[in-house]
Each structure stands twice: as C-alpha cells, then as structure tokens.
C-alpha positions as a LaTeX table, in Angstrom:
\begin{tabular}{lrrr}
\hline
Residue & $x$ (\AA) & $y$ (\AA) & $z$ (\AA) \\
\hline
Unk1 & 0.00 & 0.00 & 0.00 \\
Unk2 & 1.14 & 3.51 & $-0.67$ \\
Unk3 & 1.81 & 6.30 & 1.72 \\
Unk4 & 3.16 & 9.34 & 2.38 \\
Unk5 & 3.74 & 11.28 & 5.10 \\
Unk6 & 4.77 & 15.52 & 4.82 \\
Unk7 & 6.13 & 16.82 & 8.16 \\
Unk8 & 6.38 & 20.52 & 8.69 \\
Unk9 & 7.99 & 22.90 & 11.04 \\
Unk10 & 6.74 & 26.67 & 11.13 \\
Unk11 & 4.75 & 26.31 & 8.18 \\
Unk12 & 7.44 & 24.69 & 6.05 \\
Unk13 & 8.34 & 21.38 & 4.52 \\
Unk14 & 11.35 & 19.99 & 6.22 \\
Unk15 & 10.75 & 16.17 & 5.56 \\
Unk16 & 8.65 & 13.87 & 3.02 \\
Unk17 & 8.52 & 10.24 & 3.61 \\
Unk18 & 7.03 & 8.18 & 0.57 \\
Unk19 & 6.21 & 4.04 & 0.78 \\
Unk20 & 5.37 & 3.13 & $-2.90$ \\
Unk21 & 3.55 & $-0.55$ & $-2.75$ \\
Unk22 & 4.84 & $-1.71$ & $-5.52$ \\
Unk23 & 8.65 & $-2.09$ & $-4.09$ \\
Unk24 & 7.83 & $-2.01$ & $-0.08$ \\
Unk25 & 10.66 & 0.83 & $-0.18$ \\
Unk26 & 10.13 & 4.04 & 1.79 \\
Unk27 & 11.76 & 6.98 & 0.55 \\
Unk28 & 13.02 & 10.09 & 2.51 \\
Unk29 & 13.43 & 13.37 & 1.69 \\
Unk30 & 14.96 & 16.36 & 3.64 \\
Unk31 & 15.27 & 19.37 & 3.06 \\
Unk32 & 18.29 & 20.95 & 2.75 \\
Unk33 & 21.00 & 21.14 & 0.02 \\
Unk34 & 22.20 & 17.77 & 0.97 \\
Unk35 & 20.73 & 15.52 & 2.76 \\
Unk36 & 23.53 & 15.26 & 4.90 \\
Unk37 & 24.61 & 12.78 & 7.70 \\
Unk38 & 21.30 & 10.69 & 6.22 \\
Unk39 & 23.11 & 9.02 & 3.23 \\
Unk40 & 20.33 & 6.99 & 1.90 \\
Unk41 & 17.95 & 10.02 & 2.36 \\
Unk42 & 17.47 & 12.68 & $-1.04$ \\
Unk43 & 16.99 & 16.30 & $-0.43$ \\
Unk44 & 14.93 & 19.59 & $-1.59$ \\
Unk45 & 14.92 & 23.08 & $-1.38$ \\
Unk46 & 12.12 & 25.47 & $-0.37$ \\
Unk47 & 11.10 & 26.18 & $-3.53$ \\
Unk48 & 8.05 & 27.63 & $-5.17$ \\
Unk49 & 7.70 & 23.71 & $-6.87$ \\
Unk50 & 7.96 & 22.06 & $-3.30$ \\
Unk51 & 5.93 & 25.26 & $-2.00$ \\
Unk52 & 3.11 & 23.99 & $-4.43$ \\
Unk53 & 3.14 & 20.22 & $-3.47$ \\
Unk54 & 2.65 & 21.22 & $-0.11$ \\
Unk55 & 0.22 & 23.46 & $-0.29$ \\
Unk56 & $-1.82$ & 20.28 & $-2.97$ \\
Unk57 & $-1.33$ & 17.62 & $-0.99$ \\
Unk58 & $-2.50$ & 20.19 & 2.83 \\
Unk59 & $-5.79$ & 20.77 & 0.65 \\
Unk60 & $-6.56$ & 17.87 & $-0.34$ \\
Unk61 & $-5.91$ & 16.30 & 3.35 \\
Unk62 & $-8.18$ & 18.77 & 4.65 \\
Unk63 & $-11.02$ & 17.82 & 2.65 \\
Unk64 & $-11.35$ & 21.24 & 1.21 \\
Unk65 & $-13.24$ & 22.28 & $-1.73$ \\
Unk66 & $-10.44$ & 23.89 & $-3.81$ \\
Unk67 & $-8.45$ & 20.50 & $-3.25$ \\
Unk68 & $-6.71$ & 21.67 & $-6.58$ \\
Unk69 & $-3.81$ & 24.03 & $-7.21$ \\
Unk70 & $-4.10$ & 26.12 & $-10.39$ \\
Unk71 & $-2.19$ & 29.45 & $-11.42$ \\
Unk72 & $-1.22$ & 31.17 & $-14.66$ \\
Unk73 & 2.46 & 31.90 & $-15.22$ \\
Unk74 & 5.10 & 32.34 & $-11.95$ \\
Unk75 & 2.86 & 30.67 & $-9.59$ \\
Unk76 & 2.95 & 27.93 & $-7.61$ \\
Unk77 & 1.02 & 25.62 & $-9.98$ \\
Unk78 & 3.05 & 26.43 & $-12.78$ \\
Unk79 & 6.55 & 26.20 & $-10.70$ \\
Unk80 & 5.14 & 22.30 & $-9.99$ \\
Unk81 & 3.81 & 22.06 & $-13.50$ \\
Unk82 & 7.72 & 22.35 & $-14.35$ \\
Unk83 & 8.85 & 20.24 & $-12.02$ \\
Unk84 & 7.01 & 17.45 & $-12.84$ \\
Unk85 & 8.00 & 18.30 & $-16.76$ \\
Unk86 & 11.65 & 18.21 & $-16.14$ \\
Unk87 & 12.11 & 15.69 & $-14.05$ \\
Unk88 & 14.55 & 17.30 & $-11.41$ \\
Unk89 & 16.40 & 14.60 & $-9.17$ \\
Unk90 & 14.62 & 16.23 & $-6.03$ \\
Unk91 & 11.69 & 14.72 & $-7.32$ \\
Unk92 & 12.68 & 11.62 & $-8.51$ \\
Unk93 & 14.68 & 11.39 & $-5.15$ \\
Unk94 & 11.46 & 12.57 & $-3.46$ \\
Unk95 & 9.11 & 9.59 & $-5.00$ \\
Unk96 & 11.14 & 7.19 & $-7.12$ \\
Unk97 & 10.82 & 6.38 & $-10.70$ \\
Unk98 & 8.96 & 3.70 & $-12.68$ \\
Unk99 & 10.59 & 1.01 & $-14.82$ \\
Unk100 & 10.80 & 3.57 & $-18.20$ \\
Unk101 & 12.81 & 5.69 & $-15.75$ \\
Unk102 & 9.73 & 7.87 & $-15.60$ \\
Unk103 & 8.93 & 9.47 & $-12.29$ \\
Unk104 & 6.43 & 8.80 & $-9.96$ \\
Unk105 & 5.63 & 12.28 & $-9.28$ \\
Unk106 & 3.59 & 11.94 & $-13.09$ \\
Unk107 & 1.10 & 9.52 & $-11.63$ \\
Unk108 & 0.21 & 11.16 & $-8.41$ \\
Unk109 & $-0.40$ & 14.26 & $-9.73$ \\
Unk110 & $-2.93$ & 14.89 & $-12.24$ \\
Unk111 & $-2.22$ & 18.01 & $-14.91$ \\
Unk112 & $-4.97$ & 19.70 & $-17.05$ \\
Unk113 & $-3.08$ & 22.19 & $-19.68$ \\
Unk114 & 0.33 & 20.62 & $-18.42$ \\
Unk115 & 3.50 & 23.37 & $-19.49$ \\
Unk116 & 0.55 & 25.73 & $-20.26$ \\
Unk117 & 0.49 & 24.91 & $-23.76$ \\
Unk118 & $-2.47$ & 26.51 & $-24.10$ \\
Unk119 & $-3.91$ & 29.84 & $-22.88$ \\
Unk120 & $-5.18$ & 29.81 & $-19.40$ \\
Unk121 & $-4.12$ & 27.93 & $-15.91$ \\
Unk122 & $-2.70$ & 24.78 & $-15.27$ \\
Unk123 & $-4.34$ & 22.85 & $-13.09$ \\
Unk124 & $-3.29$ & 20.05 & $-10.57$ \\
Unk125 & $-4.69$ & 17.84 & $-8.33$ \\
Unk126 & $-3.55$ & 14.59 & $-6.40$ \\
Unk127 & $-4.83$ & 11.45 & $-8.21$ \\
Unk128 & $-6.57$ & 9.45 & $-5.80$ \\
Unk129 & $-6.76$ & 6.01 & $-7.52$ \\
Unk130 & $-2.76$ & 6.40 & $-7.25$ \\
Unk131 & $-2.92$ & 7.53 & $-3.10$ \\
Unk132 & $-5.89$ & 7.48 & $-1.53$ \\
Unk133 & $-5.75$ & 10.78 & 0.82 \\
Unk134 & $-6.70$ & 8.33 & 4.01 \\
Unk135 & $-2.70$ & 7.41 & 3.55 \\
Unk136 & $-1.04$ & 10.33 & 3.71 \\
Unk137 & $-0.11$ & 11.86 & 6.88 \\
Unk138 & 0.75 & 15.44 & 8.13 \\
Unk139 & 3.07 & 16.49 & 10.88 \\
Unk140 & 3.44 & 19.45 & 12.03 \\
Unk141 & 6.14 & 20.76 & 14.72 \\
Unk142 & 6.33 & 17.23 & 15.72 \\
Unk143 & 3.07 & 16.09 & 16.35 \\
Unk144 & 0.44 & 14.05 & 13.99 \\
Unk145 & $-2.40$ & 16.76 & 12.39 \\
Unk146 & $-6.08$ & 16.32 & 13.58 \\
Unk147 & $-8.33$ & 18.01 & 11.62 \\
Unk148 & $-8.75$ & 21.44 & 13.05 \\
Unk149 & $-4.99$ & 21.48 & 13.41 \\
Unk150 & $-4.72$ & 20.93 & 9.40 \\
Unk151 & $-6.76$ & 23.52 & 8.35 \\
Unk152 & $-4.29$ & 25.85 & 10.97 \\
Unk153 & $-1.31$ & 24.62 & 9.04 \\
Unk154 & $-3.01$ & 25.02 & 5.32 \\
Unk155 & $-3.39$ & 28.40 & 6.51 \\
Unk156 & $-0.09$ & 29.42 & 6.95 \\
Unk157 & 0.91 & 27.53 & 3.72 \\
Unk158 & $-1.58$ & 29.69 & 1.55 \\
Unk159 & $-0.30$ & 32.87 & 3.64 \\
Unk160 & 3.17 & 31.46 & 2.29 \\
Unk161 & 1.18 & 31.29 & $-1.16$ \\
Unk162 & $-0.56$ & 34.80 & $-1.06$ \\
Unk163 & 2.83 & 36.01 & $-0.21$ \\
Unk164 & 5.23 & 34.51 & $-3.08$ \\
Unk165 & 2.39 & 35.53 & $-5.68$ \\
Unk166 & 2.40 & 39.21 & $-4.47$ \\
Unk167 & 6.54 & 39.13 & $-4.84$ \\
Unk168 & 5.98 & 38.03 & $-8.08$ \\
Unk169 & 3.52 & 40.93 & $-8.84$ \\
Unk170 & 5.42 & 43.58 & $-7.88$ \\
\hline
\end{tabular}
C-alpha cells in the first residue's frame, strides 16, 4: 500500500517520507541542500515547486473544496507544473521512478493544460486512484495533524502562497 507522510515545522516542509507498494521501499526526503549525515535520504529546497506540493497535498488532506492548485504563469502551480515536466532529481529522489525511468511524481499528480500549452491555468490535483488521501499523513512541529490542526497549518501555507504571488507581482 502507498503512503506518504509531509512533516512541517513553522509552516514549512522539512521532511517527506514516501512508501510506494509496488517495491515495499520508503523513501526520505529532507530538506536541505544535501541531505547530509542521512546518506540513503534525497533532499529539496524550499522552492516555489515544493511550496506547491505542499500546499496540494495540505488541501486535499483537509477535505477542502479547492483540493486543486491552479495558477497562470510564476505561480505555484506552474513552478510544480515544471517540475514534474523536467524531471529534477529532487523529485525523482522525493518519490522514485517507474521502470521507463519515468517518475512517480507523473502519476500522483494529475495536470490539465500541463506546461501551459495553451492559454489559461494549469491545473493540478492529487490522483486518488494512485494515493488514496486516508494514507497520507501530516506532521506538524512534531506532532500528527487532527483536523482542526490541518486547516491551521493550510493556513499558513496559503499565507506562504498569497505572499510569493504578491513578490511576483510587484
């Protein structure tokens, strides 16, 4: 069975933990430029693509009604939209790669208008025949996320959100 498991600290993505059925191997992620004394572990930056993925997969565990992330050019969306387009070894370190050498990332998340080839947003969304939500879990400062507590963390994540896209603006 697939899993996955995001733990924050302050609001931000310090460690992902995937379990893809299909191998029984989980797969760590920490942030950082390395991933340090953890040798087997890959790494990430806090980047507007990882910014994204967080704030997808905190909707979508939260049972909200936007449970998709869409944008037009230099947002979130679009920064993941790339990501997942180019492959980088973050993400293939993040969730693993099929047999083709394709990653994983491709079949979790769903794309409408992928690269923006045509006018308009892309939009993402988790695909839930790949992980159902039920098996991911979300950390925060330590401590497992109940409900009420999710919906306190999605809010600084979108805060995070509202802020980049403002940057960006100006």
């Amino acid at each position: 069975m697939r899993s996955l498991a995001l733990y924050f600290e302050v609001g931000e993505l310090i460690e992902v933990q995937y379990r893809d059925s299909a191998t029984s191997q989980t797969r760590i992620a920490v942030r950082g430029k390395t991933s340090g004394p953890l040798r087997q572990a890959g790494s990430f930056q806090w980047t507007s693509a990882v910014k994204g993925l967080s704030l997808l997969v905190l909707r979508t565990c939260a049972g909200k009604a936007e449970m998709l992330l869409s944008g037009e050019k230099d947002s979130l969306a679009s920064s993941l939209d790339y990501a997942i387009s180019k492959q980088p070894v973050w993400l293939t370190e993040m969730f693993g790669c099929d047999s083709q050498g394709s990653s994983l990332a491709k079949r979790l998340i769903l794309r409408t208008n992928a690269e923006r080839k045509r006018p308009g947003p892309v939009v993402l969304g988790l695909n839930q025949l790949f992980l159902n939500p039920n098996q991911i879990s979300i950390y925060s400062d330590g401590k497992r996320c109940m409900a009420d507590q999710l919906l306190v963390l999605l809010m600084k994540v979108e805060s995070i959100n509202t802020r980049y896209e403002q940057q960006i603006a100006a």
